[in-house]
mmCIF file of C-alpha atoms in Angstrom:
data_model
loop_
_atom_site.group_PDB
_atom_site.id
_atom_site.type_symbol
_atom_site.label_atom_id
_atom_site.label_comp_id
_atom_site.label_asym_id
_atom_site.label_seq_id
_atom_site.Cartn_x
_atom_site.Cartn_y
_atom_site.Cartn_z
ATOM 1 C CA MET A 1031 0.115 -0.121 -0.692
ATOM 2 C CA SER A 1032 1.089 3.683 -0.919
ATOM 3 C CA LEU A 1033 2.235 5.873 2.080
ATOM 4 C CA ASN A 1034 0.300 9.010 2.087
ATOM 5 C CA VAL A 1035 2.737 11.729 1.419
ATOM 6 C CA THR A 1036 2.614 16.153 2.585
ATOM 7 C CA ALA A 1037 3.149 19.128 0.497
ATOM 8 C CA LEU A 1038 6.615 19.166 1.147
ATOM 9 C CA HIS A 1039 7.798 15.530 0.646
ATOM 10 C CA ASP A 1040 9.996 16.769 -2.411
ATOM 11 C CA ILE A 1041 11.440 19.280 -0.181
ATOM 12 C CA HIS A 1042 12.712 16.646 2.298
ATOM 13 C CA THR A 1043 14.518 13.936 -0.192
ATOM 14 C CA GLY A 1044 15.909 17.214 -2.146
ATOM 15 C CA LEU A 1045 17.979 17.885 1.597
ATOM 16 C CA GLY A 1046 18.812 13.764 1.500
ATOM 17 C CA ALA A 1047 16.425 13.292 4.408
ATOM 18 C CA THR A 1048 15.553 9.708 5.365
ATOM 19 C CA MET A 1049 12.083 9.229 5.313
ATOM 20 C CA THR A 1050 10.209 6.561 6.984
ATOM 21 C CA ASP A 1051 6.393 4.979 7.053
ATOM 22 C CA PHE A 1052 5.418 6.460 9.839
ATOM 23 C CA ALA A 1053 0.969 6.235 10.269
ATOM 24 C CA GLY A 1054 0.458 5.842 7.251
ATOM 25 C CA TRP A 1055 2.840 8.750 6.144
ATOM 26 C CA SER A 1056 6.204 9.232 4.433
ATOM 27 C CA MET A 1057 7.931 11.253 6.898
ATOM 28 C CA PRO A 1058 11.509 12.173 7.376
ATOM 29 C CA LEU A 1059 13.333 10.753 10.303
ATOM 30 C CA ARG A 1060 16.406 12.887 9.884
ATOM 31 C CA TYR A 1061 18.062 14.850 7.502
ATOM 32 C CA ALA A 1062 22.054 14.188 8.850
ATOM 33 C CA SER A 1063 22.224 14.247 12.160
ATOM 34 C CA ASP A 1064 19.309 13.067 14.752
ATOM 35 C CA ARG A 1065 22.037 14.825 17.793
ATOM 36 C CA ALA A 1066 22.780 17.821 15.566
ATOM 37 C CA GLU A 1067 18.941 18.307 14.317
ATOM 38 C CA HIS A 1068 17.919 18.099 18.309
ATOM 39 C CA ALA A 1069 20.974 20.053 19.310
ATOM 40 C CA ALA A 1070 19.912 23.057 16.737
ATOM 41 C CA VAL A 1071 16.031 22.854 18.632
ATOM 42 C CA ARG A 1072 17.956 23.288 22.153
ATOM 43 C CA GLU A 1073 20.393 26.334 20.861
ATOM 44 C CA ARG A 1074 18.670 27.396 17.433
ATOM 45 C CA ALA A 1075 15.650 26.863 16.533
ATOM 46 C CA GLY A 1076 14.645 23.674 13.906
ATOM 47 C CA MET A 1077 11.826 23.353 11.618
ATOM 48 C CA PHE A 1078 9.372 20.699 11.463
ATOM 49 C CA ASP A 1079 7.668 18.962 8.603
ATOM 50 C CA LEU A 1080 3.780 17.778 10.741
ATOM 51 C CA SER A 1081 1.734 17.849 7.984
ATOM 52 C CA HIS A 1082 0.664 14.464 9.017
ATOM 53 C CA MET A 1083 -1.184 15.805 11.646
ATOM 54 C CA GLY A 1084 -4.061 15.750 11.784
ATOM 55 C CA GLN A 1085 -6.522 19.094 11.531
ATOM 56 C CA ILE A 1086 -9.572 18.572 12.274
ATOM 57 C CA ARG A 1087 -12.205 21.212 12.303
ATOM 58 C CA VAL A 1088 -15.053 21.455 13.838
ATOM 59 C CA GLU A 1089 -18.345 23.804 13.288
ATOM 60 C CA GLY A 1090 -22.100 24.586 14.140
ATOM 61 C CA PRO A 1091 -24.198 25.691 17.362
ATOM 62 C CA ASP A 1092 -23.300 22.547 19.072
ATOM 63 C CA ALA A 1093 -19.750 22.562 18.438
ATOM 64 C CA GLY A 1094 -19.042 23.473 21.986
ATOM 65 C CA ARG A 1095 -21.878 20.963 23.546
ATOM 66 C CA LEU A 1096 -20.146 18.142 21.329
ATOM 67 C CA LEU A 1097 -16.400 18.531 22.488
ATOM 68 C CA ASP A 1098 -17.892 18.827 25.898
ATOM 69 C CA TYR A 1099 -19.329 15.575 25.452
ATOM 70 C CA ALA A 1100 -16.741 13.645 23.245
ATOM 71 C CA LEU A 1101 -13.343 14.903 25.363
ATOM 72 C CA VAL A 1102 -12.375 14.765 29.124
ATOM 73 C CA SER A 1103 -11.707 18.475 29.519
ATOM 74 C CA THR A 1104 -14.806 21.160 28.534
ATOM 75 C CA PRO A 1105 -13.438 23.158 25.559
ATOM 76 C CA SER A 1106 -16.897 25.635 25.294
ATOM 77 C CA THR A 1107 -15.412 26.997 28.783
ATOM 78 C CA MET A 1108 -12.659 27.933 26.375
ATOM 79 C CA PRO A 1109 -11.940 31.961 25.499
ATOM 80 C CA ILE A 1110 -11.440 32.355 21.451
ATOM 81 C CA GLY A 1111 -7.885 32.386 20.588
ATOM 82 C CA ARG A 1112 -6.891 29.964 23.122
ATOM 83 C CA ALA A 1113 -5.861 26.155 23.194
ATOM 84 C CA ARG A 1114 -6.012 22.994 25.758
ATOM 85 C CA TYR A 1115 -4.410 19.551 26.308
ATOM 86 C CA SER A 1116 -7.038 17.474 25.869
ATOM 87 C CA LEU A 1117 -7.765 13.418 25.630
ATOM 88 C CA MET A 1118 -10.418 11.347 23.602
ATOM 89 C CA VAL A 1119 -11.018 8.025 26.042
ATOM 90 C CA ASN A 1120 -13.689 5.035 25.277
ATOM 91 C CA VAL A 1121 -16.333 3.976 27.593
ATOM 92 C CA ASN A 1122 -14.616 1.580 29.858
ATOM 93 C CA GLY A 1123 -11.704 5.082 30.277
ATOM 94 C CA GLY A 1124 -9.470 4.082 27.719
ATOM 95 C CA ILE A 1125 -7.468 6.580 26.073
ATOM 96 C CA ILE A 1126 -8.094 6.615 21.823
ATOM 97 C CA ASP A 1127 -5.905 9.818 21.275
ATOM 98 C CA ASP A 1128 -4.596 13.181 23.195
ATOM 99 C CA LEU A 1129 -5.099 16.367 21.318
ATOM 100 C CA ILE A 1130 -4.996 19.386 21.432
ATOM 101 C CA VAL A 1131 -8.585 21.683 20.456
ATOM 102 C CA TYR A 1132 -7.777 26.086 19.586
ATOM 103 C CA ARG A 1133 -10.798 27.883 19.741
ATOM 104 C CA THR A 1134 -11.450 29.521 16.235
ATOM 105 C CA ASP A 1135 -15.002 31.159 16.922
ATOM 106 C CA ASP A 1136 -17.946 31.043 19.631
ATOM 107 C CA ILE A 1137 -18.259 27.938 17.767
ATOM 108 C CA ASP A 1138 -15.912 26.782 15.151
ATOM 109 C CA PHE A 1139 -12.361 24.612 16.526
ATOM 110 C CA LEU A 1140 -9.738 23.150 14.682
ATOM 111 C CA ILE A 1141 -8.906 19.489 16.812
ATOM 112 C CA ILE A 1142 -4.915 18.712 16.051
ATOM 113 C CA ALA A 1143 -4.867 15.023 16.610
ATOM 114 C CA ASN A 1144 -2.438 12.237 16.630
ATOM 115 C CA GLY A 1145 -1.775 10.954 12.913
ATOM 116 C CA ALA A 1146 -1.686 7.719 13.772
ATOM 117 C CA ASN A 1147 -5.976 8.364 14.977
ATOM 118 C CA ARG A 1148 -6.824 11.470 13.399
ATOM 119 C CA LEU A 1149 -9.374 8.591 11.732
ATOM 120 C CA ARG A 1150 -10.983 7.672 14.615
ATOM 121 C CA VAL A 1151 -10.985 10.677 16.486
ATOM 122 C CA GLY A 1152 -13.042 12.065 13.356
ATOM 123 C CA ASP A 1153 -14.858 8.544 13.457
ATOM 124 C CA GLU A 1154 -15.629 8.740 16.873
ATOM 125 C CA LEU A 1155 -16.351 12.888 17.529
ATOM 126 C CA THR A 1156 -19.335 12.213 14.280
ATOM 127 C CA ALA A 1157 -20.402 9.030 15.862
ATOM 128 C CA ARG A 1158 -20.251 11.260 19.436
ATOM 129 C CA SER A 1159 -22.576 13.828 17.214
ATOM 130 C CA GLU A 1160 -25.779 12.202 16.928
ATOM 131 C CA GLY A 1161 -28.439 14.506 17.217
ATOM 132 C CA MET A 1162 -26.133 17.914 17.091
ATOM 133 C CA LYS A 1163 -26.066 20.949 14.901
ATOM 134 C CA VAL A 1164 -22.507 20.234 13.794
ATOM 135 C CA ALA A 1165 -20.614 19.607 10.797
ATOM 136 C CA ILE A 1166 -17.161 17.393 11.292
ATOM 137 C CA GLN A 1167 -14.691 18.288 8.751
ATOM 138 C CA ASP A 1168 -11.499 16.591 8.454
ATOM 139 C CA LYS A 1169 -8.687 19.140 6.632
ATOM 140 C CA THR A 1170 -5.519 17.092 6.957
ATOM 141 C CA THR A 1171 -4.640 16.357 3.282
ATOM 142 C CA ALA A 1172 -5.669 19.731 2.393
ATOM 143 C CA ARG A 1173 -3.910 21.298 4.626
ATOM 144 C CA ALA A 1174 -0.020 21.814 5.666
ATOM 145 C CA LEU A 1175 2.097 22.416 9.423
ATOM 146 C CA ILE A 1176 5.862 23.427 9.966
ATOM 147 C CA ALA A 1177 6.682 23.444 13.641
ATOM 148 C CA VAL A 1178 9.498 26.607 14.046
ATOM 149 C CA GLN A 1179 10.976 25.668 17.321
ATOM 150 C CA GLY A 1180 13.622 27.171 20.212
ATOM 151 C CA PRO A 1181 15.220 30.391 20.714
ATOM 152 C CA ALA A 1182 15.310 32.223 18.026
ATOM 153 C CA SER A 1183 11.824 30.729 16.660
ATOM 154 C CA LEU A 1184 10.305 34.642 18.090
ATOM 155 C CA ASP A 1185 12.576 36.934 15.368
ATOM 156 C CA ILE A 1186 12.419 33.879 12.561
ATOM 157 C CA VAL A 1187 8.797 34.378 12.827
ATOM 158 C CA SER A 1188 8.647 37.418 13.280
ATOM 159 C CA SER A 1189 10.752 39.399 10.939
ATOM 160 C CA VAL A 1190 8.312 37.455 7.620
ATOM 161 C CA ILE A 1191 5.045 38.297 9.403
ATOM 162 C CA ASP A 1192 3.336 41.062 7.638
ATOM 163 C CA ASP A 1193 4.122 44.472 8.835
ATOM 164 C CA ALA A 1194 -0.047 45.181 10.184
ATOM 165 C CA ASP A 1195 0.328 41.490 12.150
ATOM 166 C CA ARG A 1196 3.540 41.872 13.897
ATOM 167 C CA ALA A 1197 2.862 43.888 17.117
ATOM 168 C CA ALA A 1198 -0.268 40.788 17.573
ATOM 169 C CA PHE A 1199 2.163 38.022 16.768
ATOM 170 C CA VAL A 1200 5.121 38.822 18.934
ATOM 171 C CA GLU A 1201 2.230 39.362 22.152
ATOM 172 C CA LEU A 1202 1.115 35.864 21.616
ATOM 173 C CA GLY A 1203 1.376 34.081 24.775
ATOM 174 C CA TYR A 1204 2.223 30.465 25.741
ATOM 175 C CA TYR A 1205 -0.989 28.068 24.280
ATOM 176 C CA ARG A 1206 -2.652 31.380 22.332
ATOM 177 C CA HIS A 1207 -3.176 31.392 18.497
ATOM 178 C CA GLY A 1208 -4.765 33.503 15.903
ATOM 179 C CA LEU A 1209 -4.850 34.498 12.254
ATOM 180 C CA PHE A 1210 -1.743 36.462 10.454
ATOM 181 C CA THR A 1211 0.031 37.331 6.723
ATOM 182 C CA LEU A 1212 2.991 35.809 6.641
ATOM 183 C CA ARG A 1213 3.959 37.184 2.949
ATOM 184 C CA GLY A 1214 1.063 37.943 2.183
ATOM 185 C CA ILE A 1215 0.208 33.780 3.149
ATOM 186 C CA PRO A 1216 -2.599 33.435 5.442
ATOM 187 C CA VAL A 1217 -1.686 31.337 7.921
ATOM 188 C CA HIS A 1218 -3.431 30.175 11.430
ATOM 189 C CA ILE A 1219 -0.064 30.534 13.542
ATOM 190 C CA ALA A 1220 -0.631 28.709 17.296
ATOM 191 C CA ARG A 1221 2.049 29.036 20.233
ATOM 192 C CA THR A 1222 2.287 25.374 21.058
ATOM 193 C CA GLY A 1223 4.973 22.568 20.613
ATOM 194 C CA TYR A 1224 6.152 19.434 20.954
ATOM 195 C CA THR A 1225 9.911 20.165 22.573
ATOM 196 C CA GLY A 1226 9.695 22.018 25.548
ATOM 197 C CA GLU A 1227 11.031 25.362 23.704
ATOM 198 C CA ARG A 1228 9.043 28.548 22.847
ATOM 199 C CA GLY A 1229 8.067 27.566 19.198
ATOM 200 C CA TYR A 1230 5.070 28.391 16.829
ATOM 201 C CA GLU A 1231 3.318 25.652 14.636
ATOM 202 C CA ILE A 1232 2.125 27.398 11.277
ATOM 203 C CA MET A 1233 -1.056 25.872 9.577
ATOM 204 C CA SER A 1234 -1.862 26.162 6.138
ATOM 205 C CA ASP A 1235 -3.126 25.394 2.769
ATOM 206 C CA ALA A 1236 -1.477 22.801 1.293
ATOM 207 C CA ASN A 1237 -1.143 24.383 -2.121
ATOM 208 C CA VAL A 1238 1.095 26.788 -0.087
ATOM 209 C CA ALA A 1239 3.771 25.258 1.991
ATOM 210 C CA VAL A 1240 6.630 25.038 0.155
ATOM 211 C CA ASP A 1241 7.108 28.812 -0.328
ATOM 212 C CA LEU A 1242 6.548 28.990 3.652
ATOM 213 C CA TRP A 1243 8.873 26.175 4.279
ATOM 214 C CA ARG A 1244 11.850 28.471 2.070
ATOM 215 C CA ILE A 1245 10.710 31.836 2.719
ATOM 216 C CA LEU A 1246 10.752 30.885 7.400
ATOM 217 C CA SER A 1247 14.226 28.567 6.073
ATOM 218 C CA GLU A 1248 15.516 32.406 3.861
ATOM 219 C CA ALA A 1249 14.825 33.368 6.908
ATOM 220 C CA GLY A 1250 16.443 31.569 9.907
ATOM 221 C CA GLU A 1251 20.469 31.037 7.907
ATOM 222 C CA THR A 1252 21.130 33.533 10.280
ATOM 223 C CA SER A 1253 20.134 32.470 13.122
ATOM 224 C CA GLY A 1254 21.501 28.574 11.909
ATOM 225 C CA VAL A 1255 17.871 26.778 11.450
ATOM 226 C CA ILE A 1256 18.002 23.665 10.165
ATOM 227 C CA PRO A 1257 15.399 20.996 9.225
ATOM 228 C CA CYS A 1258 14.473 18.339 11.384
ATOM 229 C CA GLY A 1259 13.076 14.630 11.885
ATOM 230 C CA LEU A 1260 10.838 12.507 13.838
ATOM 231 C CA ALA A 1261 13.865 11.213 15.502
ATOM 232 C CA ALA A 1262 14.722 14.773 16.860
ATOM 233 C CA ARG A 1263 11.027 15.040 18.063
ATOM 234 C CA ASP A 1264 11.230 11.887 19.321
ATOM 235 C CA SER A 1265 14.060 13.262 21.992
ATOM 236 C CA LEU A 1266 12.814 15.779 22.598
ATOM 237 C CA ARG A 1267 9.666 15.372 23.628
ATOM 238 C CA LEU A 1268 11.133 13.142 25.841
ATOM 239 C CA GLU A 1269 13.271 15.332 27.869
ATOM 240 C CA ALA A 1270 10.434 17.981 28.237
ATOM 241 C CA GLY A 1271 8.037 15.265 29.726
ATOM 242 C CA MET A 1272 5.613 14.840 26.975
ATOM 243 C CA PRO A 1273 3.879 11.977 26.747
ATOM 244 C CA LEU A 1274 3.541 9.761 23.755
ATOM 245 C CA TYR A 1275 0.850 7.565 22.261
ATOM 246 C CA GLY A 1276 1.646 4.720 21.990
ATOM 247 C CA HIS A 1277 4.401 4.482 25.045
ATOM 248 C CA GLU A 1278 2.703 6.177 27.486
ATOM 249 C CA LEU A 1279 -0.345 6.210 25.931
ATOM 250 C CA THR A 1280 -3.273 3.738 25.066
ATOM 251 C CA GLU A 1281 -6.543 1.974 24.970
ATOM 252 C CA ASP A 1282 -5.637 -0.212 27.548
ATOM 253 C CA LEU A 1283 -4.671 3.043 30.243
ATOM 254 C CA THR A 1284 -6.872 4.959 31.923
ATOM 255 C CA PRO A 1285 -5.926 8.967 31.697
ATOM 256 C CA ALA A 1286 -4.770 8.480 35.754
ATOM 257 C CA GLU A 1287 -2.931 5.819 34.875
ATOM 258 C CA ALA A 1288 -0.796 7.109 31.967
ATOM 259 C CA GLY A 1289 -0.326 10.497 34.426
ATOM 260 C CA GLN A 1290 -2.915 12.046 33.203
ATOM 261 C CA GLY A 1291 -5.627 12.313 35.497
ATOM 262 C CA ARG A 1292 -5.454 16.312 35.728
ATOM 263 C CA VAL A 1293 -6.668 16.876 32.215
ATOM 264 C CA VAL A 1294 -9.833 15.222 33.375
ATOM 265 C CA LYS A 1295 -12.612 16.976 34.481
ATOM 266 C CA LEU A 1296 -15.166 14.451 36.264
ATOM 267 C CA ASP A 1297 -17.483 18.008 36.568
ATOM 268 C CA HIS A 1298 -19.498 17.007 33.134
ATOM 269 C CA ASP A 1299 -21.017 14.034 31.724
ATOM 270 C CA PHE A 1300 -18.660 12.429 28.860
ATOM 271 C CA VAL A 1301 -18.001 9.475 26.797
ATOM 272 C CA GLY A 1302 -16.057 7.626 29.168
ATOM 273 C CA SER A 1303 -17.020 9.631 32.538
ATOM 274 C CA ALA A 1304 -19.095 7.154 34.717
ATOM 275 C CA ALA A 1305 -16.555 4.076 34.068
ATOM 276 C CA LEU A 1306 -13.210 6.813 35.456
ATOM 277 C CA ARG A 1307 -15.981 8.016 38.070
ATOM 278 C CA GLY A 1308 -16.248 4.330 38.816
ATOM 279 C CA ARG A 1309 -13.151 3.056 38.597
ATOM 280 C CA GLY A 1310 -10.488 2.808 42.212
ATOM 281 C CA GLU A 1311 -7.062 3.476 42.244
ATOM 282 C CA PRO A 1312 -5.059 3.653 39.294
ATOM 283 C CA ALA A 1313 -2.950 0.627 39.475
ATOM 284 C CA THR A 1314 -0.107 3.094 37.534
ATOM 285 C CA ALA A 1315 1.570 6.488 37.486
ATOM 286 C CA LEU A 1316 3.996 8.276 34.809
ATOM 287 C CA TYR A 1317 7.430 8.368 36.422
ATOM 288 C CA GLY A 1318 10.609 10.193 35.240
ATOM 289 C CA LEU A 1319 13.578 8.274 35.389
ATOM 290 C CA ALA A 1320 17.660 8.990 35.655
ATOM 291 C CA GLY A 1321 20.943 6.955 35.464
ATOM 292 C CA GLU A 1322 23.752 7.528 34.506
ATOM 293 C CA GLY A 1323 26.280 6.047 32.101
ATOM 294 C CA ARG A 1324 25.535 5.882 28.429
ATOM 295 C CA ARG A 1325 23.747 2.411 28.369
ATOM 296 C CA ALA A 1326 19.678 3.895 27.884
ATOM 297 C CA ALA A 1327 16.967 1.548 29.102
ATOM 298 C CA ARG A 1328 14.247 1.551 26.148
ATOM 299 C CA ALA A 1329 10.730 1.055 25.853
ATOM 300 C CA GLY A 1330 9.684 -2.244 27.573
ATOM 301 C CA ALA A 1331 12.134 -3.050 29.591
ATOM 302 C CA THR A 1332 11.302 -4.443 33.340
ATOM 303 C CA VAL A 1333 11.740 -2.095 36.242
ATOM 304 C CA SER A 1334 12.101 -3.661 39.631
ATOM 305 C CA ILE A 1335 12.922 -2.628 43.420
ATOM 306 C CA ASP A 1336 14.336 -5.554 45.439
ATOM 307 C CA GLY A 1337 13.920 -7.611 42.560
ATOM 308 C CA ASN A 1338 10.509 -7.105 42.412
ATOM 309 C CA ASP A 1339 8.230 -5.781 39.352
ATOM 310 C CA VAL A 1340 7.031 -3.171 39.514
ATOM 311 C CA GLY A 1341 6.305 -1.732 36.384
ATOM 312 C CA THR A 1342 7.906 -0.964 32.446
ATOM 313 C CA ILE A 1343 9.691 1.313 30.816
ATOM 314 C CA THR A 1344 7.655 3.143 28.555
ATOM 315 C CA SER A 1345 9.954 5.170 26.342
ATOM 316 C CA GLY A 1346 13.734 5.531 26.704
ATOM 317 C CA ILE A 1347 17.091 7.476 25.663
ATOM 318 C CA LEU A 1348 20.571 8.946 26.246
ATOM 319 C CA SER A 1349 19.338 12.324 26.879
ATOM 320 C CA PRO A 1350 21.848 14.296 24.259
ATOM 321 C CA THR A 1351 21.011 17.223 26.050
ATOM 322 C CA LEU A 1352 22.193 16.259 29.492
ATOM 323 C CA GLY A 1353 24.125 13.307 28.680
ATOM 324 C CA TYR A 1354 23.214 10.645 30.648
ATOM 325 C CA PRO A 1355 20.132 7.592 30.459
ATOM 326 C CA ILE A 1356 16.613 9.160 31.033
ATOM 327 C CA ALA A 1357 13.151 7.854 30.687
ATOM 328 C CA LEU A 1358 9.555 7.621 31.865
ATOM 329 C CA ALA A 1359 7.797 4.192 32.874
ATOM 330 C CA LEU A 1360 4.187 3.466 34.538
ATOM 331 C CA LEU A 1361 5.190 1.852 37.274
ATOM 332 C CA THR A 1362 3.377 1.093 40.782
ATOM 333 C CA PRO A 1363 1.921 4.048 42.300
ATOM 334 C CA GLY A 1364 3.423 5.533 45.338
ATOM 335 C CA LEU A 1365 6.827 5.998 45.115
ATOM 336 C CA GLU A 1366 8.714 8.486 46.430
ATOM 337 C CA ILE A 1367 11.497 10.908 44.258
ATOM 338 C CA GLY A 1368 15.158 9.855 44.649
ATOM 339 C CA GLN A 1369 13.470 6.545 45.012
ATOM 340 C CA VAL A 1370 16.188 4.004 43.423
ATOM 341 C CA VAL A 1371 14.810 1.481 41.144
ATOM 342 C CA THR A 1372 16.389 -0.906 38.978
ATOM 343 C CA ALA A 1373 16.054 -0.732 35.382
ATOM 344 C CA ASN A 1374 16.830 -4.227 32.825
ATOM 345 C CA VAL A 1375 18.806 -2.758 30.443
ATOM 346 C CA ARG A 1376 19.583 -5.720 27.124
ATOM 347 C CA GLY A 1377 20.055 -8.526 30.152
ATOM 348 C CA LYS A 1378 21.753 -6.019 32.850
ATOM 349 C CA GLU A 1379 20.253 -4.415 35.977
ATOM 350 C CA GLN A 1380 20.931 -1.392 36.193
ATOM 351 C CA PRO A 1381 19.903 1.828 38.586
ATOM 352 C CA MET A 1382 18.124 4.007 37.985
ATOM 353 C CA THR A 1383 16.856 7.244 40.170
ATOM 354 C CA ILE A 1384 12.878 8.614 40.133
ATOM 355 C CA VAL A 1385 12.975 11.797 39.446
ATOM 356 C CA GLN A 1386 11.051 14.686 39.177
ATOM 357 C CA LEU A 1387 9.632 15.783 35.563
ATOM 358 C CA PRO A 1388 10.194 17.695 32.579
ATOM 359 C CA PHE A 1389 13.844 16.644 32.839
ATOM 360 C CA TYR A 1390 14.803 19.356 31.127
ATOM 361 C CA SER A 1391 13.050 23.320 30.722
ATOM 362 C CA SER A 1392 14.332 25.694 28.313
ATOM 363 C CA THR A 1393 15.587 28.668 30.188
ATOM 364 C CA HIS A 1394 15.012 30.581 27.476
#
């Protein structure tokens, strides 16, 4: 089966990117060096093509009511111009997807869903909207999403925003978004991201994506911006302590079991709320682990205390920024910061310490 390609596919192959199948899309894994791309985002700026992410528009008089019913939070209470991280769960409370909801008008919302889950999210929204006055449109294949992330991202993007919009863009707060014009091209820009750095996610029609990529690349030349692939995105998000669907989040876990209980608002009824109210204490909790040396504990590795299994590593790397192994793990609840556990790293027991998340916080 052929893979989906984004509007920037020829740009990526022209730059010599190593392409990979990601959720049915041909996406750049890296251009040259994972570590160089990771470092660029931490120190300067990097550009990502995230056009495989689902862009689903929910519009109509009942749009807010639908999202309150379909998600674990209450998007209807958000002011226009705000964004919010949320979750969609099934009737048993298992996580279908994590997503960001943007309120663009009184009756108009945009959902950015994981590329692997966008069809499921769209189908669930449609099923959950029965009897409501709302239109649900999956715009993904007609749209593009370019992320500019890193300390220099503000200077890079503001340098190409049209004069009339520049002041509003510069004042754009975290988890805020709006419509702007960039070198004459209408774009929707959100100050969100998945790297732990200041950054912007720029959404547009797919037919102008190549122009936008080139404009932003040229604007960032003096700052040292480079294109970055999915490998760097994964190591950046892990340092920032952000969960990834399929690793820390799955349909077999409730939000509380995945360490995301704070996202759930049980003050309203939504699909899965009855199941979540009826649950007892979660069987697992999400922890950050830090080790020594250069050997990283990988996903699936067993974690134990005094020889007793207490859980499993869900993501693990040798942190490019910190220089030591870090991992996220789903473990028995009630463990304490500073407690030492043992992770099985390729057959050898390696001590790791429970630490506060995130592993890395930007100072920019």
